[in-house]
CSV table of C-alpha atoms and ligand atoms in Angstrom, one decimal:
chain,number,residue,atom,x,y,z
A,229,MET,CA,38.1,8.8,27.6
A,230,LEU,CA,34.4,8.9,27.5
A,231,THR,CA,32.8,12.2,26.5
A,232,ILE,CA,29.3,13.0,27.6
A,233,GLN,CA,27.5,15.4,25.3
A,234,SER,CA,24.3,17.1,26.5
A,235,ASN,CA,21.2,18.2,24.5
A,236,VAL,CA,22.3,16.5,21.3
A,237,SER,CA,20.2,16.4,18.1
A,238,LEU,CA,19.6,12.7,17.2
A,239,LYS,CA,18.9,13.6,13.6
A,240,PRO,CA,22.2,12.1,12.3
A,241,TYR,CA,21.7,9.0,14.4
A,242,ASN,CA,18.4,7.7,13.0
A,243,THR,CA,17.7,6.8,9.4
A,244,PHE,CA,14.2,8.4,9.6
A,245,GLY,CA,16.1,11.7,10.1
A,246,ILE,CA,13.8,12.7,13.0
A,247,ASP,CA,15.1,15.7,14.8
A,248,ALA,CA,14.6,14.7,18.4
A,249,THR,CA,17.0,15.7,21.2
A,250,ALA,CA,18.8,13.4,23.6
A,251,ARG,CA,19.5,14.8,27.1
A,252,TYR,CA,22.8,13.0,27.1
A,253,LEU,CA,24.8,11.1,24.4
A,254,ILE,CA,27.9,8.9,24.9
A,255,GLU,CA,29.7,7.1,22.1
A,256,VAL,CA,31.5,3.9,23.2
A,257,GLU,CA,34.5,2.7,21.1
A,258,ASN,CA,35.5,-0.5,23.0
A,259,GLU,CA,34.6,-2.8,25.9
A,260,GLU,CA,36.5,-0.7,28.3
A,261,ASP,CA,34.3,2.3,27.5
A,262,ILE,CA,31.2,0.1,28.2
A,263,GLN,CA,32.6,-0.8,31.6
A,264,THR,CA,33.5,2.9,32.4
A,265,LEU,CA,30.0,3.9,31.3
A,266,LEU,CA,28.4,1.4,33.6
A,267,GLN,CA,30.4,2.7,36.5
A,268,LEU,CA,29.4,6.3,36.1
A,269,PRO,CA,27.2,7.5,39.0
A,270,ASN,CA,24.1,8.5,37.0
A,271,THR,CA,24.1,5.7,34.4
A,272,HIS,CA,21.7,3.5,36.2
A,273,SER,CA,19.3,6.2,37.2
A,274,LEU,CA,18.6,7.5,33.7
A,275,PRO,CA,16.5,5.8,31.0
A,276,MET,CA,19.0,4.3,28.5
A,277,LEU,CA,18.7,3.9,24.8
A,278,ILE,CA,21.3,1.7,23.1
A,279,LEU,CA,21.8,2.8,19.5
A,280,GLY,CA,23.4,1.0,16.6
A,281,GLY,CA,22.6,2.4,13.2
A,282,GLY,CA,19.3,3.8,14.3
A,283,SER,CA,17.7,2.1,11.3
A,284,ASN,CA,14.8,0.5,13.0
A,285,LEU,CA,13.8,3.3,15.2
A,286,LEU,CA,11.1,5.9,15.4
A,287,LEU,CA,11.8,8.8,17.8
A,288,THR,CA,8.3,10.0,18.8
A,289,GLN,CA,9.6,12.6,21.2
A,290,ASP,CA,12.8,14.0,22.8
A,291,PHE,CA,14.7,11.4,24.8
A,292,ASN,CA,15.1,12.5,28.4
A,293,GLY,CA,17.9,10.0,29.2
A,294,LEU,CA,21.2,8.6,28.1
A,295,VAL,CA,21.7,7.5,24.5
A,296,VAL,CA,24.6,5.1,24.1
A,297,LYS,CA,26.0,5.0,20.6
A,298,ILE,CA,27.8,1.7,19.9
A,299,ASN,CA,31.0,2.2,17.8
A,300,LEU,CA,32.9,-1.0,18.5
A,301,LYS,CA,34.7,-2.0,15.4
A,302,GLY,CA,36.8,-4.8,14.0
A,303,ILE,CA,36.3,-8.0,11.9
A,304,SER,CA,38.3,-11.1,12.6
A,305,LEU,CA,38.5,-14.7,11.5
A,306,VAL,CA,38.2,-16.7,14.7
A,307,LYS,CA,38.7,-20.2,13.3
A,308,GLU,CA,38.1,-22.3,10.2
A,309,ASP,CA,37.9,-25.9,9.1
A,310,GLN,CA,37.5,-27.4,5.6
A,311,GLU,CA,33.9,-26.3,5.3
A,312,TYR,CA,33.3,-23.3,7.4
A,313,VAL,CA,34.8,-20.0,8.8
A,314,TRP,CA,33.8,-18.5,12.1
A,315,VAL,CA,34.0,-14.8,11.7
A,316,ARG,CA,33.4,-12.1,14.4
A,317,ALA,CA,32.5,-8.5,14.0
A,318,GLY,CA,32.3,-5.6,16.4
A,319,ALA,CA,28.8,-4.5,17.1
A,320,GLY,CA,29.4,-1.1,15.7
A,321,GLU,CA,30.5,-2.3,12.2
A,322,SER,CA,28.2,-1.4,9.4
A,323,TRP,CA,26.1,-4.4,8.5
A,324,HIS,CA,26.5,-3.9,4.8
A,325,ASN,CA,30.3,-3.4,5.0
A,326,PHE,CA,30.5,-6.6,7.0
A,327,VAL,CA,28.5,-8.4,4.3
A,328,MET,CA,30.7,-6.9,1.6
A,329,TYR,CA,33.8,-8.1,3.4
A,330,CYS,CA,32.5,-11.6,3.6
A,331,VAL,CA,31.4,-11.6,0.0
A,332,GLU,CA,34.9,-10.5,-1.1
A,333,LYS,CA,36.5,-13.3,1.0
A,334,GLY,CA,34.1,-15.8,-0.6
A,335,TRP,CA,32.4,-16.7,2.6
A,336,ALA,CA,28.8,-17.6,2.0
A,337,GLY,CA,25.5,-17.3,3.9
A,338,ILE,CA,24.7,-13.6,4.3
A,339,GLU,CA,24.9,-12.4,0.6
A,340,ASN,CA,21.1,-12.2,0.5
A,341,LEU,CA,21.3,-9.7,3.3
A,342,SER,CA,23.3,-7.1,1.3
A,343,LEU,CA,22.5,-3.5,1.7
A,344,ILE,CA,20.4,-3.8,4.8
A,345,PRO,CA,21.0,-0.6,6.8
A,346,GLY,CA,22.1,-0.7,10.4
A,347,THR,CA,25.0,-2.3,12.4
A,348,VAL,CA,26.2,-5.8,13.1
A,349,GLY,CA,25.2,-5.5,16.8
A,350,ALA,CA,21.6,-4.5,15.9
A,351,ALA,CA,21.2,-7.4,13.4
A,352,PRO,CA,20.4,-10.1,16.0
A,353,MET,CA,17.9,-7.9,17.9
A,354,GLN,CA,15.3,-8.4,15.2
A,355,ASN,CA,16.8,-11.3,13.3
A,356,ILE,CA,17.2,-9.2,10.2
A,357,GLY,CA,16.1,-11.0,7.0
A,358,ALA,CA,15.6,-10.6,3.3
A,359,TYR,CA,15.1,-12.7,0.2
A,360,GLY,CA,14.6,-16.0,1.9
A,361,VAL,CA,17.5,-15.7,4.4
A,362,GLU,CA,17.6,-14.6,8.1
A,363,ILE,CA,20.7,-14.0,10.2
A,364,LYS,CA,19.6,-16.9,12.5
A,365,ASP,CA,20.7,-19.2,9.7
A,366,THR,CA,24.4,-18.3,10.1
A,367,PHE,CA,24.4,-16.8,13.5
A,368,ASP,CA,26.8,-18.6,15.9
A,369,ARG,CA,27.0,-16.5,19.0
A,370,LEU,CA,27.2,-13.0,20.4
A,371,GLU,CA,28.9,-11.4,23.3
A,372,ALA,CA,27.0,-8.9,25.4
A,373,VAL,CA,27.5,-6.9,28.6
A,374,HIS,CA,24.8,-7.1,31.2
A,375,VAL,CA,23.9,-3.5,31.9
A,376,ALA,CA,22.9,-4.1,35.6
A,377,THR,CA,26.1,-6.0,36.6
A,378,GLY,CA,28.7,-5.3,33.9
A,379,GLU,CA,29.2,-9.0,33.4
A,380,LYS,CA,30.0,-10.4,30.0
A,381,HIS,CA,27.4,-13.0,28.7
A,382,ILE,CA,27.6,-15.2,25.7
A,383,PHE,CA,24.4,-16.0,23.8
A,384,ASN,CA,24.4,-18.9,21.4
A,385,ASN,CA,21.8,-19.3,18.6
A,386,ALA,CA,19.2,-21.1,20.8
A,387,ASP,CA,19.7,-18.6,23.6
A,388,CYS,CA,18.6,-15.7,21.3
A,389,HIS,CA,15.0,-17.2,20.8
A,390,PHE,CA,15.0,-16.0,17.2
A,391,GLY,CA,11.7,-15.7,15.4
A,392,TYR,CA,10.4,-13.7,12.4
A,393,ARG,CA,11.9,-10.2,13.0
A,394,ASN,CA,12.2,-11.1,16.7
A,395,SER,CA,14.6,-12.3,19.4
A,396,ILE,CA,15.0,-12.3,23.2
A,397,PHE,CA,16.4,-8.8,22.9
A,398,LYS,CA,13.0,-7.5,21.9
A,399,ASN,CA,11.3,-9.4,24.7
A,400,GLU,CA,12.6,-10.7,28.1
A,401,ALA,CA,16.1,-9.2,27.7
A,402,LYS,CA,14.9,-5.9,26.2
A,403,GLY,CA,17.3,-3.0,27.2
A,404,GLN,CA,19.3,-5.3,29.5
A,405,TYR,CA,22.3,-6.0,27.4
A,406,ILE,CA,24.8,-4.1,25.3
A,407,ILE,CA,25.8,-6.4,22.5
A,408,SER,CA,29.6,-5.9,21.9
A,409,SER,CA,30.3,-8.4,19.1
A,410,VAL,CA,28.6,-11.0,16.9
A,411,GLN,CA,30.1,-14.2,15.5
A,412,PHE,CA,28.8,-16.0,12.3
A,413,LYS,CA,29.5,-19.4,10.9
A,414,LEU,CA,29.8,-19.0,7.2
A,415,ALA,CA,30.3,-21.6,4.5
A,416,LYS,CA,33.2,-21.9,2.2
A,417,LYS,CA,31.0,-23.6,-0.3
A,418,PRO,CA,27.8,-21.6,-1.0
A,419,THR,CA,24.2,-22.8,-1.0
A,420,PHE,CA,22.3,-20.3,-3.1
A,421,HIS,CA,18.9,-19.0,-2.1
A,422,VAL,CA,17.5,-17.5,-5.3
A,423,SER,CA,13.9,-18.6,-5.4
A,424,TYR,CA,12.6,-15.6,-3.6
A,425,GLY,CA,10.8,-12.9,-5.6
A,426,ASP,CA,12.8,-11.2,-8.3
A,427,ILE,CA,16.2,-12.6,-7.7
A,428,GLN,CA,16.2,-15.1,-10.5
A,429,ASN,CA,14.8,-12.6,-13.0
A,430,THR,CA,17.3,-10.0,-11.9
A,431,LEU,CA,20.2,-12.4,-12.3
A,432,GLU,CA,19.0,-13.2,-15.8
A,433,GLN,CA,18.7,-9.5,-16.6
A,434,MET,CA,22.3,-9.1,-15.4
A,435,GLY,CA,23.4,-11.8,-17.8
A,436,VAL,CA,24.7,-14.0,-15.0
A,437,LYS,CA,25.3,-17.5,-16.3
A,438,GLU,CA,26.9,-19.1,-13.3
A,439,LEU,CA,25.8,-18.2,-9.8
A,440,SER,CA,28.4,-16.8,-7.4
A,441,ILE,CA,28.2,-15.3,-3.9
A,442,LYS,CA,29.0,-11.9,-5.5
A,443,SER,CA,26.4,-12.1,-8.3
A,444,VAL,CA,23.7,-13.0,-5.8
A,445,SER,CA,24.8,-10.1,-3.6
A,446,GLU,CA,24.7,-7.8,-6.6
A,447,ALA,CA,21.2,-8.9,-7.6
A,448,VAL,CA,19.9,-8.2,-4.1
A,449,ILE,CA,21.5,-4.8,-4.1
A,450,LYS,CA,19.9,-4.0,-7.5
A,451,ILE,CA,16.4,-5.1,-6.3
A,452,ARG,CA,16.7,-3.2,-3.0
A,453,ARG,CA,17.9,0.0,-4.8
A,454,SER,CA,14.9,-0.3,-7.2
A,455,LYS,CA,12.3,-0.8,-4.5
A,456,LEU,CA,13.5,0.7,-1.2
A,457,PRO,CA,14.3,4.3,-0.6
A,458,ASP,CA,17.9,5.1,0.4
A,459,PRO,CA,17.9,6.6,3.9
A,460,ALA,CA,20.6,9.0,2.8
A,461,GLU,CA,18.0,10.5,0.4
A,462,ILE,CA,14.6,10.0,2.0
A,463,GLY,CA,14.3,9.2,5.7
A,464,ASN,CA,12.9,5.8,6.4
A,465,ALA,CA,13.4,2.7,8.5
A,466,GLY,CA,12.7,-0.1,6.0
A,467,SER,CA,9.6,-2.1,6.6
A,468,PHE,CA,7.5,-0.3,9.1
A,469,PHE,CA,5.2,-3.2,9.8
A,470,LYS,CA,5.7,-7.0,10.0
A,471,ASN,CA,4.0,-9.2,7.5
A,472,PRO,CA,1.0,-10.6,9.4
A,473,GLU,CA,0.5,-14.3,9.9
A,474,ILE,CA,-3.2,-15.3,9.8
A,475,PRO,CA,-5.1,-18.5,10.2
A,476,SER,CA,-5.5,-20.4,6.9
A,477,SER,CA,-9.3,-20.4,7.2
A,478,GLN,CA,-9.3,-16.6,7.3
A,479,TYR,CA,-7.0,-16.5,4.3
A,480,GLU,CA,-9.3,-18.8,2.4
A,481,THR,CA,-12.3,-16.6,3.2
A,482,LEU,CA,-10.4,-13.4,2.1
A,483,LYS,CA,-9.4,-15.2,-1.1
A,484,THR,CA,-13.0,-15.6,-2.1
A,485,GLN,CA,-13.5,-11.8,-1.7
A,486,TYR,CA,-10.0,-10.8,-3.0
A,487,PRO,CA,-8.9,-13.4,-5.4
A,488,MET,CA,-5.5,-11.7,-6.0
A,489,ILE,CA,-4.5,-11.6,-2.3
A,490,PRO,CA,-0.9,-13.0,-2.1
A,491,GLY,CA,-0.1,-15.5,0.7
A,492,TYR,CA,2.9,-17.7,1.7
A,493,VAL,CA,2.0,-20.9,3.5
A,494,ILE,CA,3.9,-21.0,6.8
A,495,ASN,CA,2.5,-24.3,8.1
A,496,GLU,CA,-0.8,-26.3,7.9
A,497,THR,CA,-2.7,-23.6,9.9
A,498,THR,CA,-0.9,-20.4,9.1
A,499,VAL,CA,-0.5,-18.1,6.0
A,500,LYS,CA,1.7,-15.0,5.9
A,501,VAL,CA,0.3,-12.1,3.9
A,502,PRO,CA,2.4,-9.2,2.6
A,503,ALA,CA,1.5,-6.2,4.6
A,504,GLY,CA,2.6,-4.1,1.6
A,505,TRP,CA,-0.2,-5.5,-0.5
A,506,LEU,CA,-2.9,-4.9,2.2
A,507,ILE,CA,-1.7,-1.3,2.6
A,508,GLU,CA,-1.6,-0.7,-1.1
A,509,GLN,CA,-5.2,-2.0,-1.5
A,510,ASN,CA,-6.2,0.6,1.0
A,511,GLY,CA,-4.9,3.3,-1.3
A,512,TRP,CA,-2.1,4.4,0.9
A,513,LYS,CA,0.8,3.7,-1.4
A,514,GLY,CA,2.5,7.0,-2.4
A,515,LYS,CA,0.3,9.0,-0.2
A,516,ARG,CA,2.0,12.2,1.2
A,517,ILE,CA,0.8,14.1,4.2
A,518,GLY,CA,3.0,17.2,4.6
A,519,SER,CA,6.5,16.1,5.2
A,520,ILE,CA,5.8,12.4,5.7
A,521,GLY,CA,4.1,9.7,3.7
A,522,VAL,CA,4.0,6.1,2.4
A,523,HIS,CA,6.7,5.3,-0.1
A,524,THR,CA,5.7,5.3,-3.8
A,525,ARG,CA,7.3,1.9,-4.6
A,526,GLN,CA,6.9,-0.1,-1.5
A,527,ALA,CA,3.8,0.5,0.7
A,528,LEU,CA,5.4,-1.2,3.7
A,529,VAL,CA,7.9,1.7,4.1
A,530,LEU,CA,6.9,5.0,5.7
A,531,VAL,CA,9.0,8.0,4.8
A,532,ASN,CA,10.1,11.3,6.1
A,533,TYR,CA,10.7,13.7,3.2
A,534,GLY,CA,12.4,16.1,5.6
A,535,GLY,CA,11.3,17.9,8.7
A,536,GLY,CA,8.7,15.3,9.6
A,537,LYS,CA,8.0,14.5,13.3
A,538,GLY,CA,8.0,11.0,14.8
A,539,ALA,CA,4.6,11.6,16.3
A,540,GLU,CA,3.2,12.4,12.8
A,541,ILE,CA,4.6,9.1,11.5
A,542,GLN,CA,3.2,7.3,14.5
A,543,GLN,CA,-0.2,8.8,13.7
A,544,LEU,CA,-0.1,7.8,10.1
A,545,ALA,CA,0.9,4.3,11.1
A,546,ARG,CA,-2.2,4.1,13.4
A,547,LYS,CA,-4.5,5.2,10.5
A,548,ILE,CA,-3.0,2.6,8.3
A,549,GLN,CA,-3.5,-0.1,11.0
A,550,GLU,CA,-7.1,1.0,11.5
A,551,SER,CA,-8.0,0.9,7.8
A,552,VAL,CA,-6.3,-2.4,7.1
A,553,GLU,CA,-8.1,-3.9,10.1
A,554,GLU,CA,-11.4,-2.5,9.0
A,555,GLN,CA,-11.1,-3.7,5.4
A,556,PHE,CA,-9.4,-7.1,6.0
A,557,GLY,CA,-9.9,-7.9,9.7
A,558,ILE,CA,-6.1,-8.2,10.0
A,559,ARG,CA,-4.1,-6.4,12.7
A,560,LEU,CA,-0.7,-5.1,11.5
A,561,TYR,CA,2.1,-5.0,14.1
A,562,THR,CA,5.0,-2.6,13.8
A,563,GLU,CA,8.5,-3.9,13.1
A,564,VAL,CA,10.0,-0.5,14.0
A,565,ASN,CA,10.8,0.2,17.7
A,566,PHE,CA,9.1,3.3,19.1
A,567,VAL,CA,11.0,5.5,21.6
B,762,EPU,N1,3.4,-5.8,-2.3
B,762,EPU,C1,2.4,-5.1,-2.8
B,762,EPU,N2,2.6,-3.7,-2.7
B,762,EPU,C2,3.6,-3.1,-2.1
B,762,EPU,C3,4.6,-3.9,-1.6
B,762,EPU,C4,4.5,-5.3,-1.6
B,762,EPU,O1,1.5,-5.5,-3.4
B,762,EPU,O2,3.7,-1.9,-2.1
B,762,EPU,C5,3.3,-7.3,-2.3
B,762,EPU,C6,3.6,-7.9,-3.6
B,762,EPU,O3,2.7,-9.0,-3.8
B,762,EPU,C7,5.0,-8.5,-3.5
B,762,EPU,C8,4.9,-8.9,-2.0
B,762,EPU,O4,4.1,-7.9,-1.4
B,762,EPU,O5,5.2,-9.6,-4.3
B,762,EPU,C9,6.3,-9.0,-1.3
B,762,EPU,O6,6.9,-7.8,-1.4
B,762,EPU,P1,8.5,-7.6,-1.2
B,762,EPU,O7,9.3,-8.7,-1.9
B,762,EPU,O8,8.9,-6.2,-1.5
B,762,EPU,O9,8.7,-8.0,0.3
B,762,EPU,P2,7.9,-7.6,1.6
B,762,EPU,O10,7.2,-8.8,2.1
B,762,EPU,O11,7.1,-6.4,1.4
B,762,EPU,C10,9.8,-8.4,3.2
B,762,EPU,C11,10.7,-7.8,4.3
B,762,EPU,C12,11.7,-6.8,3.8
B,762,EPU,C13,12.6,-7.6,2.8
B,762,EPU,C14,11.8,-8.2,1.7
B,762,EPU,C15,12.5,-9.1,0.8
B,762,EPU,C16,9.2,-7.8,6.3
B,762,EPU,C17,8.4,-6.9,7.2
B,762,EPU,N3,9.8,-7.1,5.3
B,762,EPU,O12,9.1,-7.3,2.6
B,762,EPU,O13,12.5,-6.4,4.9
B,762,EPU,O14,13.6,-6.8,2.3
B,762,EPU,O15,10.7,-9.0,2.3
B,762,EPU,O16,12.8,-10.3,1.5
B,762,EPU,O17,9.3,-9.0,6.4
B,762,EPU,C18,12.8,-4.7,6.5
B,762,EPU,O18,12.6,-5.6,7.4
B,762,EPU,O19,13.0,-3.5,6.8
B,762,EPU,C19,12.7,-5.1,5.1
B,762,EPU,C20,12.9,-4.2,4.1
């Protein structure tokens, strides 16, 4: 039985902890619920917001429509061969719990993605990534329901048009599908990705002599806990901006002016610059304006200390964009979705 709630505070449903109100909220537990929902008389006349963990979302105002909270659960081993397992998880499973499940089973490929907030179903939307790994590397397929027709569609890896923090679900297919489950192809024999940032150092500090899926996961968790605020303590949505990719020529020019500017070569013509560095140079790191601000240990993360409004955070983001553009001539684009 579907229950429709009216005038619901979305505060518990977004990791920024913004207290905006939804006109209606429905929680779906299984595929049948999704079909029932799509047959309700008013479903297609209202704006719809499909919500996973609400961890990449900024609510800038009340939502005068229908919020659909995805609670589909379940993890199952679909098939295996000598080298791989194909494992499927319901869209409403917590991403981190799913990673922990796979780490415990000894299935490799997503251990670097430990402790990322959000749900399994939201992970492909923006091709979540961290410490040199993105979900597109192990993503096999997903099942989704087409909102307009109720038909079930399968999207394989190529269909999703994955890019850096990007997919078809943020572009052409935006708002058109409800993802119900995601299937990954994980390896029985791990290939470790430990060259990014502090992973190697952290493993050494932890006294790890021989790498394992579990130790890499633990190192990632340690680094994330030390740098990124826990949404349960301080409202935030992880990186607020994407790391900008700029022409190599512009990077070389900036380097003459700012010799310390970090950059990762993407290809012959493009360099990716950490937005956190640019924002920190502008003096924003740790800055607090009333109830909101820029995190003290990672300038790429905007925070709500409690009682902050989405519109205030949006305004702060604009100011940061303007000042970075003025100083470096680089436009920052948001990673977080505005509603
Ligand atoms: N830096 C600063 N000051 C800061 C933050 C970063 O100078 O306040 C510079 C440093 O040079 C540092 C470099 O930026 O070496 C990279 O920083 P970090 O390793 O923290 O990663 P990031 O590029 O800021 C990205 C992802 C994170 C992901 C980490 C680790 C994006 C937008 N963000 O951040 O993803 O956890 O790499 O792989 O690509 C998220 O998407 O929500 C997220 C947290």
